[in-house]
Amino acid sequence: MKYVRYARYVLLALVIAMYVRGVAQETPEGVTIHVIQRGETLYSIAISYGVRVNDLARLNGIVNVGNIQIGQRLLVPTGEVDRPSVPDTHVVQPGETLRSIANFYGLSMEDVAVMNEIANPNTIYVGQKIRLLADSTPQATAEVVETANAPAETVPPATPDTQIVPTPTTEPVIPTETPPTAAPEESSNLVHVVQRGETLFRIAQQYGQTVNDLTRANSIGDPTLIYAGQRLIIPGYEAPEVAVDLPTPFTSIDVTPQTLVEGKTVRFRVSTAVPTLISGVFLGRELSIGSDETHTLHTILQGIPLFTEPGVYPLELVAVGMDNGETAGYSLNVQIVAGPYGREYIRLLAGRDGLLDPAVEQAELTLLENVTRPFTEPRYFEGQMGLPAAATIISPFGTRRSYNGGPFDRFHSGTDFAGAPGTPIIATAPGRVVLADTLNVRGLATVIDHGWGIYTGYWHQSQQNVQVGDVVTTGQVIGTIGSTGRVTGAHLHWELWVGGVPVDPMQWVQFAFL
């Protein structure tokens, strides 16, 4: 019996020896093999070997630098690796730290901190310009606002209003357009590996492409027929070199836009390597988060309240693995700037001054807050919003307003469209009607829930064509323009709420947040 056991040991030793010799023969010259251990990231591995994350990614065919697995075998270059030339400045990207940026360029974090007058390395924020050379100009640093001091109220101190402008203001109203995204420069092609639940439309948006660009580059006949694991060529796109250092299970974080504006919407998109439950806090609010069916792609849509003080604010995230229960936290600093909002003078129609009563305003506002607070499923909307009427914009979102010669103590919480009484009002996206009622200030009003905390409101109608519970489609006529409520004449006031906050609806016409 002992001879049989001995023979088994000998056989096992021979198998191991043959495997090791085979591995050694398969390993190319100038590289070594690293087996990924629990808790390691591609960034930490790169630092331990004195190489760049992008070098490891290219050598191992890794598209998503955050998506690596325990036990995965990595080829690591052992020879001299050329570091990138050091530019004058580096713009901080989501997931980067001051240390990872310094290491990426072969610099000392302490030297970079001194050069940029950064006392605390944890205070850098997305979009900040970091000076890397002594003769370059750094971006002014800003103090991170503690969450406890961040605005937590849905509506700022000034009272929201919904009126058109009867008299032109002496101060010009500045349009609040979102600058277009720059087209990617011509470069070598990138390969994207399709993940479960992704669509060609979503992938195209991620890289600033069109669906037609991807179908032509990959000879795809039917854009709906793609599958998980499929490798897609992204034409003319080169992934930027970044120094991402994220804790497991986070693999990537995207912030759009990178500089936030009061009164606008921000999208945080988080990817995880394994199915994960994500929770978070921003501006003193608990965030509602939409996840795909795999629970590896998580989307946060949140409005930035008007009158939020300009500054740098932390986004606090917590990830809990659905399979193992492991918990990880991550904090990301983002900058909020003031919006370009003007002023308007309003003269109400005779007999409607009573609708300026703060008690009347607050009661109606509380009703709207309750209606627009829930985060619901399913998500009805896809892509950009349409316009609510074939009419001219006469008053943009965010303007500060003076009524009947009084102080500028109210703000415009939506966008106004001029229109003759009876002009059709159409739904700007699919959704379910959650309010169809007559209100004091807003008149005949309709609110549509588009899912995931996104609501649109249509005020001052002369006629309603829908009722609570109706499911509507984009372009469906839901009512007609009128002059009910606190108005100076017939018009449509269109409003959009995101995460319990009224925001500029025209941003959603110009940009697709999914």
Coordinates of C-alpha atoms in Angstrom, one line a residue:
M1 CA 0.0 0.0 0.0
K2 CA 2.8 2.4 0.9
Y3 CA 4.4 1.8 -2.6
V4 CA 1.1 2.9 -4.2
R5 CA 1.1 6.0 -2.1
Y6 CA 4.8 6.7 -2.9
A7 CA 4.0 6.2 -6.6
R8 CA 1.2 8.8 -6.4
Y9 CA 3.6 11.3 -4.8
V10 CA 6.2 10.7 -7.6
L11 CA 3.6 11.1 -10.3
L12 CA 2.3 14.3 -8.7
A13 CA 5.8 15.8 -8.5
L14 CA 6.4 15.0 -12.1
V15 CA 3.2 16.7 -13.2
I16 CA 4.1 19.8 -11.2
A17 CA 7.6 19.9 -12.6
M18 CA 6.3 19.5 -16.2
Y19 CA 3.8 22.3 -15.5
V20 CA 6.4 24.7 -14.1
R21 CA 8.8 23.9 -17.0
G22 CA 6.0 24.5 -19.5
V23 CA 5.1 27.8 -17.9
A24 CA 8.7 28.9 -17.9
Q25 CA 9.0 28.0 -21.6
E26 CA 5.8 29.9 -22.4
T27 CA 6.9 33.1 -20.6
P28 CA 8.4 35.6 -23.1
E29 CA 11.8 37.2 -22.5
G30 CA 11.8 40.5 -20.7
V31 CA 8.7 39.7 -18.6
T32 CA 7.8 38.0 -15.4
I33 CA 4.5 36.5 -14.2
H34 CA 2.5 38.0 -11.2
V35 CA -0.5 36.1 -9.8
I36 CA -3.0 38.6 -8.5
Q37 CA -3.7 38.3 -4.7
R38 CA -6.7 39.4 -2.7
G39 CA -6.8 43.2 -2.2
E40 CA -4.4 44.0 -5.1
T41 CA -5.3 46.5 -7.8
L42 CA -3.5 47.0 -11.1
Y43 CA -2.2 50.3 -9.8
S44 CA -0.7 48.7 -6.6
I45 CA 0.9 45.9 -8.7
A46 CA 2.3 48.5 -11.2
I47 CA 3.8 50.5 -8.3
S48 CA 5.4 47.3 -6.7
Y49 CA 7.2 46.5 -10.0
G50 CA 8.0 50.1 -10.9
V51 CA 6.0 50.1 -14.1
R52 CA 2.9 52.0 -15.4
V53 CA -0.7 50.8 -15.2
N54 CA -1.1 51.4 -18.9
D55 CA 2.0 49.2 -19.6
L56 CA 0.4 46.3 -17.7
A57 CA -2.9 46.9 -19.4
R58 CA -1.5 46.9 -22.9
L59 CA 0.8 43.9 -22.3
N60 CA -2.1 41.8 -20.9
G61 CA -4.9 43.0 -23.2
I62 CA -6.8 44.6 -20.4
V63 CA -9.4 47.1 -21.5
N64 CA -10.9 48.0 -18.1
V65 CA -7.9 48.6 -15.7
G66 CA -10.1 48.1 -12.7
N67 CA -11.5 44.7 -13.8
I68 CA -9.0 42.1 -12.7
Q69 CA -9.6 38.9 -10.8
I70 CA -7.9 37.1 -7.9
G71 CA -5.6 34.4 -9.3
Q72 CA -5.3 36.0 -12.7
R73 CA -1.8 35.7 -14.1
L74 CA -0.3 39.0 -15.3
L75 CA 2.7 39.5 -17.6
V76 CA 5.0 42.2 -16.0
P77 CA 7.9 43.8 -18.0
T78 CA 11.2 43.4 -16.2
G79 CA 13.4 45.6 -18.4
E80 CA 13.6 49.3 -18.6
V81 CA 10.2 50.8 -19.2
D82 CA 9.9 54.3 -20.7
R83 CA 7.9 56.6 -18.6
P84 CA 5.6 59.1 -20.3
S85 CA 7.1 62.6 -20.8
V86 CA 6.0 64.9 -18.0
P87 CA 3.5 67.5 -19.3
D88 CA 3.2 70.9 -17.7
T89 CA -0.1 70.0 -16.0
H90 CA -2.3 67.0 -15.4
V91 CA -6.1 67.2 -15.0
V92 CA -7.4 65.0 -12.2
Q93 CA -9.7 62.2 -13.3
P94 CA -12.2 60.2 -11.2
G95 CA -10.3 57.5 -9.2
E96 CA -6.9 59.2 -9.2
T97 CA -5.0 60.3 -6.1
L98 CA -2.1 62.8 -5.8
R99 CA 0.2 59.8 -5.1
S100 CA -1.0 57.8 -8.1
I101 CA -0.5 60.9 -10.4
A102 CA 3.0 61.6 -9.0
N103 CA 4.0 57.9 -9.3
F104 CA 2.6 57.7 -12.9
Y105 CA 5.1 60.4 -14.0
G106 CA 7.9 59.3 -11.8
L107 CA 7.7 62.3 -9.4
S108 CA 7.6 62.7 -5.7
M109 CA 4.1 63.2 -4.2
E110 CA 5.6 65.6 -1.7
D111 CA 7.2 67.7 -4.5
V112 CA 4.0 67.8 -6.4
A113 CA 2.0 68.9 -3.3
V114 CA 4.5 71.7 -2.5
M115 CA 4.5 72.8 -6.1
N116 CA 0.7 73.2 -6.0
E117 CA 0.4 74.4 -2.5
I118 CA -1.6 71.4 -1.5
A119 CA -1.6 70.9 2.3
N120 CA -3.8 67.8 2.3
P121 CA -3.4 65.4 -0.7
N122 CA -6.9 64.1 0.0
T123 CA -8.5 67.4 -1.0
I124 CA -7.7 67.2 -4.8
Y125 CA -10.9 67.1 -6.9
V126 CA -12.1 65.9 -10.3
G127 CA -11.2 68.3 -13.0
Q128 CA -8.5 70.1 -11.0
K129 CA -5.4 71.1 -12.9
I130 CA -2.2 69.9 -11.1
R131 CA 1.1 71.5 -12.0
L132 CA 3.9 69.0 -12.7
L133 CA 6.7 71.3 -13.8
A134 CA 8.0 74.2 -11.8
D135 CA 7.4 76.8 -14.5
S136 CA 3.7 75.9 -15.2
T137 CA 0.7 77.6 -13.6
P138 CA -1.4 75.6 -11.2
Q139 CA -5.2 75.8 -10.7
A140 CA -6.2 77.5 -7.5
T141 CA -7.0 75.0 -4.8
A142 CA -10.3 75.0 -3.0
E143 CA -11.2 73.8 0.5
V144 CA -13.4 70.7 0.7
V145 CA -16.8 71.4 2.2
E146 CA -17.7 69.0 4.9
T147 CA -20.9 67.0 4.3
A148 CA -22.3 68.4 7.6
N149 CA -22.1 71.9 6.2
A150 CA -23.4 71.1 2.7
P151 CA -26.9 72.2 1.7
A152 CA -29.4 69.5 2.5
E153 CA -32.6 71.4 1.7
T154 CA -34.4 70.5 -1.6
V155 CA -35.2 74.2 -2.3
P156 CA -33.0 77.1 -1.6
P157 CA -34.1 80.0 0.6
A158 CA -35.5 82.0 -2.3
T159 CA -39.0 80.9 -3.4
P160 CA -39.4 79.1 -6.7
D161 CA -41.7 80.7 -9.2
T162 CA -43.3 79.8 -12.5
Q163 CA -44.2 83.1 -14.3
I164 CA -43.4 84.6 -17.7
V165 CA -41.8 88.0 -18.1
P166 CA -44.1 90.9 -19.1
T167 CA -41.4 93.5 -19.0
P168 CA -37.8 93.0 -20.4
T169 CA -35.2 93.1 -17.7
T170 CA -32.4 95.7 -17.8
E171 CA -30.0 92.9 -16.9
P172 CA -29.5 90.3 -19.7
V173 CA -30.6 86.8 -19.1
I174 CA -27.6 84.5 -19.7
P175 CA -28.5 81.2 -21.5
T176 CA -27.6 78.1 -19.6
E177 CA -26.4 75.8 -22.3
T178 CA -24.2 72.8 -21.7
P179 CA -20.9 73.0 -23.7
P180 CA -20.6 70.3 -26.3
T181 CA -18.2 67.4 -25.7
A182 CA -15.0 67.7 -27.8
A183 CA -14.7 65.0 -30.4
P184 CA -11.9 62.5 -29.8
E185 CA -8.7 63.0 -31.6
E186 CA -7.7 60.6 -34.4
S187 CA -5.7 57.7 -32.9
S188 CA -5.3 54.0 -32.9
N189 CA -8.4 51.9 -32.3
L190 CA -9.5 50.6 -28.9
V191 CA -11.2 47.3 -28.3
H192 CA -14.2 47.2 -26.0
V193 CA -15.4 43.8 -24.6
V194 CA -19.2 43.8 -24.4
Q195 CA -20.6 43.3 -20.9
R196 CA -23.8 41.6 -20.0
G197 CA -26.7 44.1 -20.2
E198 CA -24.9 46.6 -22.5
T199 CA -26.4 47.9 -25.7
L200 CA -24.6 49.2 -28.8
F201 CA -26.3 52.6 -28.1
R202 CA -24.9 52.7 -24.5
I203 CA -21.4 51.7 -25.7
A204 CA -21.4 54.3 -28.4
Q205 CA -22.3 57.0 -25.9
Q206 CA -19.6 55.9 -23.6
Y207 CA -16.9 56.6 -26.2
G208 CA -18.5 59.6 -27.9
Q209 CA -19.4 57.6 -31.0
T210 CA -22.6 56.9 -32.9
V211 CA -24.2 53.5 -33.4
N212 CA -23.5 53.8 -37.1
D213 CA -19.8 54.4 -36.3
L214 CA -19.6 51.1 -34.4
T215 CA -21.7 49.1 -36.9
R216 CA -19.5 50.2 -39.8
A217 CA -16.2 49.5 -37.9
N218 CA -17.4 46.1 -36.8
S219 CA -19.4 45.0 -39.8
I220 CA -22.6 44.6 -37.7
G221 CA -25.7 44.1 -39.7
D222 CA -28.3 44.3 -36.9
P223 CA -27.3 46.7 -34.0
T224 CA -29.5 44.8 -31.6
L225 CA -27.6 41.5 -32.0
I226 CA -24.5 41.9 -29.9
Y227 CA -23.5 39.5 -27.1
A228 CA -21.6 39.5 -23.8
G229 CA -17.9 38.9 -24.5
Q230 CA -18.0 40.2 -28.0
R231 CA -15.0 42.4 -28.9
L232 CA -15.9 45.7 -30.6
I233 CA -13.5 48.0 -32.3
I234 CA -13.9 51.6 -31.2
P235 CA -12.7 53.6 -34.2
G236 CA -10.4 56.6 -33.7
Y237 CA -10.5 56.4 -30.0
E238 CA -7.5 56.0 -27.6
A239 CA -8.2 55.6 -23.9
P240 CA -6.5 58.4 -21.9
E241 CA -3.6 57.5 -19.7
V242 CA -4.8 57.9 -16.1
A243 CA -3.4 56.9 -12.7
V244 CA -6.5 55.3 -11.3
D245 CA -6.2 53.8 -7.8
L246 CA -9.6 52.4 -6.7
P247 CA -10.3 50.0 -3.9
T248 CA -11.8 46.6 -4.7
P249 CA -14.6 46.0 -6.0
F250 CA -14.7 49.5 -7.7
T251 CA -13.3 49.3 -11.2
S252 CA -14.2 52.7 -12.6
I253 CA -16.0 55.9 -11.7
D254 CA -17.2 58.5 -14.3
V255 CA -18.5 62.0 -13.4
T256 CA -20.5 63.9 -16.1
P257 CA -20.0 66.8 -16.3
Q258 CA -16.7 66.9 -14.4
T259 CA -17.3 70.4 -13.1
L260 CA -20.8 70.7 -11.5
V261 CA -23.0 73.7 -11.7
E262 CA -25.7 74.8 -9.3
G263 CA -29.1 74.1 -10.8
K264 CA -27.9 71.4 -13.1
T265 CA -27.8 67.6 -13.1
V266 CA -24.7 65.4 -12.5
R267 CA -24.3 61.8 -13.4
F268 CA -22.0 59.5 -11.4
R269 CA -21.5 56.1 -13.1
V270 CA -19.8 53.4 -11.0
S271 CA -18.6 50.0 -12.3
T272 CA -17.7 47.1 -10.0
A273 CA -15.9 43.9 -10.7
V274 CA -18.6 41.7 -9.0
P275 CA -22.3 42.1 -8.2
T276 CA -22.5 44.8 -5.6
L277 CA -24.9 46.9 -3.7
I278 CA -23.9 50.6 -3.7
S279 CA -25.1 53.4 -1.4
G280 CA -23.9 56.9 -1.1
V281 CA -24.2 60.4 0.3
F282 CA -23.7 63.7 -1.5
L283 CA -24.5 67.3 -0.4
G284 CA -26.0 65.8 2.8
R285 CA -28.5 63.7 0.8
E286 CA -28.8 59.9 0.7
L287 CA -28.5 59.0 -2.9
S288 CA -30.8 56.7 -4.9
I289 CA -28.9 54.5 -7.3
G290 CA -30.0 52.6 -10.4
S291 CA -28.2 49.3 -11.2
D292 CA -28.3 47.1 -14.2
E293 CA -29.4 43.5 -13.9
T294 CA -25.9 42.3 -13.2
H295 CA -25.4 44.8 -10.4
T296 CA -22.0 45.7 -11.8
L297 CA -23.0 49.0 -13.5
H298 CA -24.5 51.6 -11.2
T299 CA -25.9 55.0 -12.1
I300 CA -26.5 58.0 -9.9
L301 CA -28.5 61.0 -11.2
Q302 CA -28.7 64.0 -8.9
G303 CA -29.7 67.6 -9.1
I304 CA -27.5 70.3 -7.6
P305 CA -29.7 72.7 -5.7
L306 CA -29.7 76.4 -6.7
F307 CA -27.8 78.6 -4.3
T308 CA -25.4 75.8 -3.4
E309 CA -22.2 77.6 -2.3
P310 CA -19.4 77.2 -4.8
G311 CA -16.7 74.8 -3.5
V312 CA -15.4 71.3 -3.4
Y313 CA -17.8 68.6 -2.0
P314 CA -17.2 64.9 -1.3
L315 CA -19.2 62.1 -2.8
E316 CA -19.1 59.2 -0.3
L317 CA -19.8 55.7 -1.6
V318 CA -20.1 52.4 0.1
A319 CA -20.0 49.1 -1.8
V320 CA -21.2 45.7 -0.3
G321 CA -20.5 42.5 -2.2
M322 CA -23.7 40.6 -2.9
D323 CA -21.9 37.3 -2.8
N324 CA -19.4 37.7 0.0
G325 CA -20.7 40.7 2.0
E326 CA -17.3 42.4 1.9
T327 CA -17.6 46.2 2.4
A328 CA -15.4 48.9 0.8
G329 CA -15.7 52.7 1.0
Y330 CA -14.6 55.4 -1.4
S331 CA -14.6 59.2 -1.3
L332 CA -14.4 61.4 -4.4
N333 CA -14.1 65.2 -4.4
V334 CA -16.0 67.2 -7.0
Q335 CA -16.2 70.9 -7.6
I336 CA -19.5 72.9 -7.8
V337 CA -19.5 76.4 -9.4
A338 CA -22.1 79.1 -9.6
G339 CA -24.6 79.1 -12.5
P340 CA -24.9 81.9 -15.0
Y341 CA -28.4 83.1 -14.0
G342 CA -29.8 86.5 -14.6
R343 CA -32.7 88.6 -13.2
E344 CA -36.2 89.3 -14.3
Y345 CA -38.9 91.8 -13.3
I346 CA -42.5 90.4 -13.1
R347 CA -45.8 92.3 -13.1
L348 CA -48.7 90.1 -12.2
L349 CA -52.2 90.4 -13.6
A350 CA -54.6 92.3 -11.5
G351 CA -56.2 90.3 -8.7
R352 CA -53.5 87.7 -8.5
D353 CA -51.3 89.3 -5.8
G354 CA -52.7 87.0 -3.2
L355 CA -50.8 84.1 -4.8
L356 CA -47.6 85.6 -3.6
D357 CA -48.6 84.6 0.0
P358 CA -45.6 82.5 1.4
A359 CA -48.1 80.1 3.1
V360 CA -49.8 79.4 -0.2
E361 CA -46.4 78.9 -2.0
Q362 CA -45.0 76.6 0.7
A363 CA -48.1 74.4 0.9
E364 CA -47.9 73.8 -2.9
L365 CA -44.1 73.3 -2.8
T366 CA -44.4 70.7 -0.1
L367 CA -47.0 68.8 -2.2
L368 CA -44.5 68.8 -5.2
E369 CA -41.6 67.6 -3.0
N370 CA -43.7 64.7 -1.8
V371 CA -44.8 63.8 -5.3
T372 CA -41.2 64.0 -6.8
R373 CA -39.3 62.3 -4.0
P374 CA -39.8 58.6 -4.7
F375 CA -37.2 56.6 -6.6
T376 CA -39.3 54.2 -8.7
E377 CA -38.8 51.4 -11.2
P378 CA -39.0 50.8 -14.1
R379 CA -36.9 53.5 -15.8
Y380 CA -39.0 54.7 -18.7
F381 CA -36.7 57.3 -20.3
E382 CA -34.0 56.6 -22.8
G383 CA -31.5 59.2 -24.1
Q384 CA -32.4 62.9 -24.4
M385 CA -35.7 64.6 -23.5
G386 CA -37.8 66.2 -26.2
L387 CA -39.4 69.6 -26.0
P388 CA -42.8 70.0 -24.4
A389 CA -44.3 72.3 -27.0
A390 CA -43.6 73.8 -30.5
A391 CA -43.1 77.2 -29.0
T392 CA -40.4 79.8 -28.3
I393 CA -38.6 80.0 -25.0
I394 CA -39.3 83.3 -23.3
S395 CA -37.8 82.7 -19.8
P396 CA -34.9 80.3 -18.9
F397 CA -34.4 78.3 -15.7
G398 CA -32.7 79.8 -12.7
T399 CA -33.4 83.5 -13.1
R400 CA -33.9 85.5 -9.9
R401 CA -37.2 87.3 -9.9
S402 CA -38.7 90.5 -8.6
Y403 CA -42.5 90.7 -8.3
N404 CA -44.4 94.0 -8.7
G405 CA -41.3 96.0 -7.9
G406 CA -40.4 94.0 -4.8
P407 CA -37.0 92.3 -3.9
F408 CA -35.4 89.5 -5.9
D409 CA -36.4 86.9 -3.4
R410 CA -37.7 84.2 -5.8
F411 CA -36.2 82.1 -8.6
H412 CA -37.5 80.5 -11.7
S413 CA -37.7 76.8 -11.2
G414 CA -38.3 75.8 -14.9
T415 CA -38.4 77.0 -18.5
D416 CA -41.2 79.0 -20.0
F417 CA -42.6 78.6 -23.5
A418 CA -44.8 81.2 -25.2
G419 CA -47.9 79.8 -26.8
A420 CA -51.5 80.7 -27.7
P421 CA -54.2 79.2 -25.6
G422 CA -55.0 75.7 -26.8
T423 CA -51.5 75.0 -28.2
P424 CA -50.7 71.3 -27.6
I425 CA -48.4 70.2 -24.7
I426 CA -46.6 67.0 -25.3
A427 CA -44.8 64.5 -23.0
T428 CA -41.0 65.0 -23.3
A429 CA -40.3 61.3 -22.4
P430 CA -42.2 58.1 -21.6
G431 CA -43.5 57.8 -18.0
R432 CA -46.5 57.4 -15.7
V433 CA -48.8 60.3 -14.6
V434 CA -48.6 60.8 -10.8
L435 CA -50.3 64.2 -10.5
A436 CA -53.1 65.7 -12.6
D437 CA -54.8 68.5 -10.5
T438 CA -55.6 72.1 -10.2
L439 CA -53.2 74.0 -7.9
N440 CA -53.2 77.6 -6.7
V441 CA -49.9 78.9 -8.1
R442 CA -49.3 76.4 -10.9
G443 CA -52.9 76.2 -12.1
L444 CA -53.9 73.1 -14.0
A445 CA -50.8 70.9 -13.5
T446 CA -49.5 67.5 -14.6
V447 CA -46.5 65.6 -13.2
I448 CA -45.0 62.6 -15.0
D449 CA -42.7 60.1 -13.3
H450 CA -40.1 58.8 -15.7
G451 CA -38.5 56.4 -13.2
W452 CA -35.2 56.6 -11.3
G453 CA -36.1 59.8 -9.6
I454 CA -36.8 61.8 -12.8
Y455 CA -40.0 63.8 -13.0
T456 CA -41.3 66.5 -15.3
G457 CA -44.0 69.0 -14.6
Y458 CA -46.3 71.0 -16.9
W459 CA -48.0 74.0 -15.4
H460 CA -50.8 76.6 -16.3
Q461 CA -52.7 74.3 -18.7
S462 CA -56.1 75.2 -20.0
Q463 CA -57.0 71.5 -20.6
Q464 CA -55.7 68.1 -19.3
N465 CA -55.9 65.0 -21.5
V466 CA -54.5 62.6 -18.9
Q467 CA -55.2 61.4 -15.4
V468 CA -53.2 59.8 -12.6
G469 CA -52.0 56.3 -13.5
D470 CA -51.9 56.8 -17.2
V471 CA -48.7 55.6 -19.0
V472 CA -47.7 58.1 -21.7
T473 CA -45.3 58.0 -24.6
T474 CA -42.8 60.6 -25.9
G475 CA -44.7 63.1 -28.0
Q476 CA -48.1 62.2 -26.7
V477 CA -50.4 65.3 -26.3
I478 CA -51.2 65.5 -22.5
G479 CA -52.9 68.9 -22.5
T480 CA -53.0 72.4 -23.9
I481 CA -51.3 75.8 -23.0
G482 CA -53.3 78.1 -20.9
S483 CA -53.2 80.9 -18.3
T484 CA -54.3 79.2 -15.1
G485 CA -52.6 79.9 -11.8
R486 CA -50.2 82.7 -11.0
V487 CA -49.4 84.0 -14.5
T488 CA -49.1 87.2 -16.6
G489 CA -50.5 85.5 -19.7
A490 CA -50.9 82.3 -21.6
H491 CA -47.7 80.1 -21.6
L492 CA -46.3 76.7 -20.6
H493 CA -44.0 76.4 -17.6
W494 CA -41.9 73.1 -18.0
E495 CA -40.2 71.8 -14.9
L496 CA -37.8 68.9 -14.3
W497 CA -36.9 67.3 -10.9
V498 CA -33.9 65.0 -10.4
G499 CA -33.3 63.3 -7.0
G500 CA -35.8 65.6 -5.3
V501 CA -34.3 68.8 -6.8
P502 CA -35.7 71.1 -9.5
V503 CA -33.0 71.5 -12.2
D504 CA -32.5 73.1 -15.6
P505 CA -34.7 71.0 -18.0
M506 CA -32.9 72.2 -21.1
Q507 CA -29.7 70.4 -20.0
W508 CA -31.7 67.1 -20.6
V509 CA -32.7 68.2 -24.1
Q510 CA -29.0 68.8 -25.0
F511 CA -27.5 65.7 -23.3
A512 CA -28.5 62.1 -22.8
F513 CA -27.8 61.0 -19.2
L514 CA -28.0 57.3 -20.0

